Amino acid sequence: MPEFIPRIAVSPGEPAGIGPDLCVLLADTEFDCQIICYCDPRLHQTRAAELGRSLEMRRVDLNSPAQPSGSGVLHYVPVDSLYASKSGQLNIANAGYVLDVLTQAALACQNNLCDALVTGPIHKGIINQSGIEFSGHTEYLGELCQATPLMMLASPGMRVALLTTHIPLLEVPAQITAQRLHSVLNILHGDLKKQFGIDQPRIMVCGLNPHAGEDGHMGREEVDIIEPELQRLREQGMTLIGPLPADTVFTPRQLERCDVVLAMYHDQGLPALKQTGFGQAVNITLGLPIIRTSVDHGTALDLAGTGQVDTGSMQAAIELAAGLARKKHSNGA
């Protein structure tokens, strides 16, 4: 039987940002998977010239055998709705193109034409300014796949999942419900077992309030909602630690006790992870019928076209996506 070579669909994200740079710069890197960039090839040829890099754009036939990427060749599937684009200069007219690229790449994974999706950074502001309501990749892919998505970021030595994602801080307490906890913890527990091969995941859960509510004196969410639901799930066989004060969870001693930390909101969990692993971290969306990973950074408009881009997070996202695809393939899924 021939060796399985994963096909990784890449959506570069905002055309004015560093997503195209990452694709161009990594075209010389040897991967044991095939990277397929969904894009307007003119954008990447222009960016390659701007970076002083030699780049061969080769349109891919998804029905042909996959081949490892590298040697300065960027395989692509054309998406030709791009308007004028300059490095570092947002163009509101390209909002539709960005979402077209993302949608086509995701659908290729849903239709088993590609084995995983890796996404570059998107500029949420310019998409919303165009009149398209958009809160982020995670929520968009959840709606597209008709699934409940769960955001988890992983860096060397740490995984952090989020109970709530891209919502205003004022709205977070209302989203801390037993139903949401039940759904998120089941997804997290199940995908850590299925995708990451952890037989009995140890999940450490943050409280919402300072000192995890101090027995109800600094907030009742821990006493009334979080702890009762954790106890129900423990009785079903999950290993759940907490709720614990978030200011002491992200210490080496505590992290050694768990496989993942579940934070209640975006900026409770991600600053700790990015402080220790920025540039090496990978964003993974659990709960989807497809494999999706992403970079841990934004569009970095000021770095686009300069050649001063760190490719580490994109490379890590591609390698993790390929590894997860191999595991899925070997399991016969």
Short mmCIF file of C-alpha atoms in Angstrom, two decimals, residues 5-293:
data_model
loop_
_atom_site.label_atom_id
_atom_site.label_comp_id
_atom_site.label_asym_id
_atom_site.label_seq_id
_atom_site.Cartn_x
_atom_site.Cartn_y
_atom_site.Cartn_z
CA ILE A 5 0.73 11.74 2.36
CA PRO A 6 -1.71 14.19 3.96
CA ARG A 7 -3.07 17.00 1.85
CA ILE A 8 -3.22 20.22 3.87
CA ALA A 9 -5.51 22.99 2.60
CA VAL A 10 -4.16 26.42 3.55
CA SER A 11 -6.22 29.60 3.63
CA PRO A 12 -3.64 32.43 3.86
CA GLY A 13 -6.07 34.91 5.45
CA GLU A 14 -5.89 38.68 4.97
CA PRO A 15 -4.13 39.35 1.65
CA ALA A 16 -2.55 42.57 2.93
CA GLY A 17 -1.08 40.80 5.96
CA ILE A 18 1.67 38.25 6.45
CA GLY A 19 -0.36 35.18 5.44
CA PRO A 20 0.88 35.30 1.83
CA ASP A 21 4.45 35.88 3.09
CA LEU A 22 4.23 32.73 5.22
CA CYS A 23 3.12 30.66 2.23
CA VAL A 24 5.91 32.05 0.04
CA LEU A 25 8.62 31.61 2.69
CA LEU A 26 7.57 28.07 3.56
CA ALA A 27 7.51 26.97 -0.08
CA ASP A 28 11.22 26.14 0.29
CA THR A 29 10.65 24.05 3.42
CA GLU A 30 10.47 20.29 2.95
CA PHE A 31 7.26 18.87 4.44
CA ASP A 32 6.13 15.25 4.51
CA CYS A 33 2.68 16.44 3.47
CA GLN A 34 1.32 18.34 0.49
CA ILE A 35 0.46 21.97 1.16
CA ILE A 36 -2.28 23.31 -1.09
CA CYS A 37 -2.83 27.05 -0.95
CA TYR A 38 -6.32 28.31 -1.79
CA CYS A 39 -5.58 31.71 -3.30
CA ASP A 40 -5.34 34.02 -6.26
CA PRO A 41 -1.89 33.04 -7.54
CA ARG A 42 -1.15 36.60 -8.64
CA LEU A 43 -1.06 37.69 -5.00
CA HIS A 44 1.62 35.17 -4.08
CA GLN A 45 3.72 35.78 -7.17
CA THR A 46 3.65 39.51 -6.41
CA ARG A 47 4.54 38.92 -2.77
CA ALA A 48 7.37 36.55 -3.73
CA ALA A 49 8.84 39.24 -5.99
CA GLU A 50 8.50 41.76 -3.18
CA LEU A 51 10.38 39.39 -0.89
CA GLY A 52 13.03 38.66 -3.52
CA ARG A 53 12.14 34.95 -3.53
CA SER A 54 11.92 32.57 -6.44
CA LEU A 55 8.51 30.84 -6.44
CA GLU A 56 6.89 28.38 -8.79
CA MET A 57 3.10 28.33 -8.59
CA ARG A 58 1.71 24.96 -9.67
CA ARG A 59 -2.04 24.40 -9.97
CA VAL A 60 -2.94 21.14 -8.28
CA ASP A 61 -5.23 18.37 -9.45
CA LEU A 62 -6.89 17.07 -6.30
CA ASN A 63 -7.56 13.75 -8.03
CA SER A 64 -3.85 13.13 -8.62
CA PRO A 65 -1.60 11.43 -6.01
CA ALA A 66 -0.37 13.76 -3.27
CA GLN A 67 3.31 14.64 -3.17
CA PRO A 68 5.41 16.22 -0.40
CA SER A 69 5.85 19.98 -0.56
CA GLY A 70 9.07 21.93 -0.81
CA SER A 71 11.73 22.94 -3.36
CA GLY A 72 10.23 26.37 -3.96
CA VAL A 73 6.93 25.05 -5.40
CA LEU A 74 3.62 26.28 -4.05
CA HIS A 75 0.68 24.09 -5.06
CA TYR A 76 -2.57 26.00 -5.28
CA VAL A 77 -6.28 25.87 -6.04
CA PRO A 78 -7.33 29.15 -7.69
CA VAL A 79 -9.71 31.59 -6.03
CA ASP A 80 -9.83 34.52 -8.41
CA SER A 81 -12.03 37.15 -6.74
CA LEU A 82 -9.13 39.22 -5.37
CA TYR A 83 -9.20 42.98 -5.84
CA ALA A 84 -6.11 45.19 -5.72
CA SER A 85 -3.91 44.28 -2.78
CA LYS A 86 -0.77 45.92 -1.40
CA SER A 87 1.33 44.72 1.49
CA GLY A 88 0.19 46.33 4.73
CA GLN A 89 -2.77 48.20 3.17
CA LEU A 90 -6.22 46.84 3.93
CA ASN A 91 -8.79 46.88 1.15
CA ILE A 92 -12.40 46.51 2.27
CA ALA A 93 -13.27 45.09 -1.16
CA ASN A 94 -11.29 41.94 -0.36
CA ALA A 95 -13.44 40.84 2.58
CA GLY A 96 -15.49 38.58 0.32
CA TYR A 97 -12.33 37.06 -1.17
CA VAL A 98 -10.99 36.21 2.27
CA LEU A 99 -14.15 34.34 3.19
CA ASP A 100 -14.35 32.68 -0.24
CA VAL A 101 -10.86 31.28 0.28
CA LEU A 102 -11.71 30.04 3.77
CA THR A 103 -14.99 28.50 2.66
CA GLN A 104 -13.53 26.67 -0.34
CA ALA A 105 -10.61 25.30 1.69
CA ALA A 106 -12.92 24.11 4.48
CA LEU A 107 -15.36 22.50 2.04
CA ALA A 108 -12.46 20.64 0.40
CA CYS A 109 -11.78 19.08 3.80
CA GLN A 110 -15.45 18.31 4.39
CA ASN A 111 -15.60 16.59 1.00
CA ASN A 112 -12.42 14.57 1.72
CA LEU A 113 -10.45 16.25 -1.06
CA CYS A 114 -8.01 17.51 1.59
CA ASP A 115 -7.15 15.99 4.96
CA ALA A 116 -6.83 19.08 7.16
CA LEU A 117 -7.22 22.85 7.11
CA VAL A 118 -4.58 25.34 8.24
CA THR A 119 -5.66 28.97 8.43
CA GLY A 120 -3.58 32.12 8.26
CA PRO A 121 -4.51 35.28 10.18
CA ILE A 122 -7.68 37.15 9.28
CA HIS A 123 -8.40 40.82 10.01
CA LYS A 124 -11.81 40.69 11.69
CA GLY A 125 -12.25 44.47 11.65
CA ILE A 126 -12.09 44.93 7.89
CA ILE A 127 -14.54 42.06 7.32
CA ASN A 128 -17.06 43.60 9.71
CA GLN A 129 -16.52 47.03 8.12
CA SER A 130 -17.53 45.49 4.79
CA GLY A 131 -20.93 44.68 6.26
CA ILE A 132 -20.27 40.97 6.88
CA GLU A 133 -20.77 39.98 10.51
CA PHE A 134 -17.71 37.96 11.51
CA SER A 135 -16.45 37.13 15.00
CA GLY A 136 -13.66 34.72 14.08
CA HIS A 137 -12.51 31.55 12.31
CA THR A 138 -13.76 29.31 15.12
CA GLU A 139 -17.34 30.52 15.03
CA TYR A 140 -17.42 30.74 11.22
CA LEU A 141 -16.21 27.17 10.77
CA GLY A 142 -18.65 25.93 13.40
CA GLU A 143 -21.54 27.43 11.44
CA LEU A 144 -20.18 26.21 8.10
CA CYS A 145 -19.75 22.65 9.40
CA GLN A 146 -22.96 22.77 11.47
CA ALA A 147 -20.99 21.79 14.57
CA THR A 148 -20.17 23.13 18.02
CA PRO A 149 -16.56 24.39 17.83
CA LEU A 150 -14.13 24.58 20.73
CA MET A 151 -10.98 26.69 20.61
CA MET A 152 -7.82 25.18 22.07
CA LEU A 153 -4.30 26.54 21.76
CA ALA A 154 -1.26 24.36 22.31
CA SER A 155 2.37 25.27 22.84
CA PRO A 156 5.26 23.16 24.12
CA GLY A 157 4.20 22.14 27.64
CA MET A 158 0.77 23.75 27.72
CA ARG A 159 -2.73 23.40 26.24
CA VAL A 160 -5.47 25.95 26.92
CA ALA A 161 -9.11 25.57 25.83
CA LEU A 162 -11.72 28.32 26.04
CA LEU A 163 -15.27 28.04 27.34
CA THR A 164 -16.16 31.34 25.61
CA THR A 165 -14.26 32.91 22.74
CA HIS A 166 -14.71 36.19 20.89
CA ILE A 167 -17.35 37.98 22.92
CA PRO A 168 -17.18 41.16 25.04
CA LEU A 169 -16.07 40.58 28.63
CA LEU A 170 -19.37 42.03 29.85
CA GLU A 171 -21.22 39.12 28.22
CA VAL A 172 -19.05 36.32 29.65
CA PRO A 173 -20.88 35.66 32.97
CA ALA A 174 -24.18 35.00 31.21
CA GLN A 175 -22.44 32.38 29.05
CA ILE A 176 -21.17 30.40 32.06
CA THR A 177 -23.97 27.83 32.15
CA ALA A 178 -24.18 24.19 33.14
CA GLN A 179 -25.28 23.35 29.61
CA ARG A 180 -22.27 25.07 28.00
CA LEU A 181 -19.87 23.48 30.49
CA HIS A 182 -21.37 20.07 29.81
CA SER A 183 -21.06 20.46 26.04
CA VAL A 184 -17.54 21.95 26.05
CA LEU A 185 -16.10 19.45 28.51
CA ASN A 186 -17.54 16.53 26.57
CA ILE A 187 -16.01 17.84 23.33
CA LEU A 188 -12.68 18.53 25.03
CA HIS A 189 -12.55 15.15 26.75
CA GLY A 190 -13.62 13.28 23.61
CA ASP A 191 -11.25 15.01 21.17
CA LEU A 192 -8.24 14.74 23.49
CA LYS A 193 -8.88 10.99 23.49
CA LYS A 194 -9.68 10.65 19.80
CA GLN A 195 -7.30 13.13 18.18
CA PHE A 196 -4.45 13.27 20.67
CA GLY A 197 -4.50 9.72 22.00
CA ILE A 198 -4.81 10.68 25.70
CA ASP A 199 -6.66 7.77 27.31
CA GLN A 200 -7.90 9.62 30.41
CA PRO A 201 -7.52 13.37 29.90
CA ARG A 202 -6.86 15.43 33.03
CA ILE A 203 -8.72 18.72 32.63
CA MET A 204 -8.00 21.63 34.98
CA VAL A 205 -10.87 24.14 35.11
CA CYS A 206 -10.44 27.82 35.99
CA GLY A 207 -12.97 29.70 38.06
CA LEU A 208 -14.55 32.82 36.64
CA ASN A 209 -14.02 35.14 39.60
CA PRO A 210 -10.90 36.15 41.55
CA HIS A 211 -9.87 33.38 43.95
CA ALA A 212 -12.46 31.17 42.17
CA GLY A 213 -15.17 33.12 43.96
CA GLU A 214 -13.79 32.67 47.49
CA ASP A 215 -16.61 30.27 48.48
CA GLY A 216 -19.24 32.59 47.03
CA HIS A 217 -17.99 35.82 48.62
CA MET A 218 -16.54 37.12 45.29
CA GLY A 219 -19.16 35.71 42.96
CA ARG A 220 -21.53 32.76 42.86
CA GLU A 221 -20.74 31.18 39.46
CA GLU A 222 -18.29 28.67 40.94
CA VAL A 223 -20.61 27.57 43.74
CA ASP A 224 -23.88 27.59 41.82
CA ILE A 225 -22.84 26.48 38.32
CA ILE A 226 -19.26 25.35 37.75
CA GLU A 227 -18.60 22.99 40.67
CA PRO A 228 -22.00 21.21 40.51
CA GLU A 229 -21.53 20.49 36.78
CA LEU A 230 -17.95 19.34 37.28
CA GLN A 231 -19.16 16.93 39.95
CA ARG A 232 -21.83 15.53 37.62
CA LEU A 233 -19.22 14.91 34.94
CA ARG A 234 -16.78 13.39 37.43
CA GLU A 235 -19.47 10.86 38.27
CA GLN A 236 -19.53 9.99 34.56
CA GLY A 237 -15.82 9.20 34.60
CA MET A 238 -14.07 12.46 33.69
CA THR A 239 -10.94 13.61 35.53
CA LEU A 240 -11.69 17.25 36.34
CA ILE A 241 -9.64 19.46 38.65
CA GLY A 242 -11.14 22.68 39.93
CA PRO A 243 -12.57 25.20 39.71
CA LEU A 244 -9.26 26.82 40.65
CA PRO A 245 -8.15 30.46 40.82
CA ALA A 246 -6.84 31.42 37.38
CA ASP A 247 -3.92 33.36 38.88
CA THR A 248 -2.35 30.16 40.24
CA VAL A 249 -3.33 27.64 37.53
CA PHE A 250 -0.59 28.56 35.06
CA THR A 251 2.37 27.57 37.22
CA PRO A 252 4.70 24.66 36.40
CA ARG A 253 3.54 22.64 39.41
CA GLN A 254 -0.13 22.95 38.50
CA LEU A 255 0.41 22.35 34.79
CA GLU A 256 2.19 19.08 35.55
CA ARG A 257 -1.10 17.84 37.01
CA CYS A 258 -3.15 18.26 33.82
CA ASP A 259 -3.28 17.73 30.08
CA VAL A 260 -5.25 20.90 29.37
CA VAL A 261 -6.56 23.99 31.16
CA LEU A 262 -10.11 25.14 30.46
CA ALA A 263 -10.30 28.91 30.83
CA MET A 264 -13.62 30.71 31.17
CA TYR A 265 -12.83 33.46 28.65
CA HIS A 266 -10.32 34.47 25.98
CA ASP A 267 -8.01 36.76 27.92
CA GLN A 268 -8.05 34.60 31.04
CA GLY A 269 -6.19 31.75 29.36
CA LEU A 270 -4.37 32.94 26.28
CA PRO A 271 -1.99 35.56 27.75
CA ALA A 272 -0.34 32.86 29.87
CA LEU A 273 0.07 30.52 26.91
CA LYS A 274 1.33 33.20 24.54
CA GLN A 275 3.77 34.58 27.10
CA THR A 276 5.56 31.24 27.23
CA GLY A 277 5.02 29.93 23.70
CA PHE A 278 4.28 32.79 21.29
CA GLY A 279 5.53 31.96 17.82
CA GLN A 280 5.44 28.24 18.59
CA ALA A 281 1.81 27.91 19.62
CA VAL A 282 -0.92 26.43 17.43
CA ASN A 283 -4.63 27.16 17.51
CA ILE A 284 -6.73 23.99 17.13
CA THR A 285 -10.49 23.90 16.65
CA LEU A 286 -12.02 20.87 18.33
CA GLY A 287 -15.60 19.69 17.85
CA LEU A 288 -15.53 19.94 14.04
CA PRO A 289 -15.87 17.09 11.54
CA ILE A 290 -12.62 18.34 9.96
CA ILE A 291 -9.12 18.93 11.33
CA ARG A 292 -8.34 22.62 11.63
CA THR A 293 -5.23 24.31 13.00
#
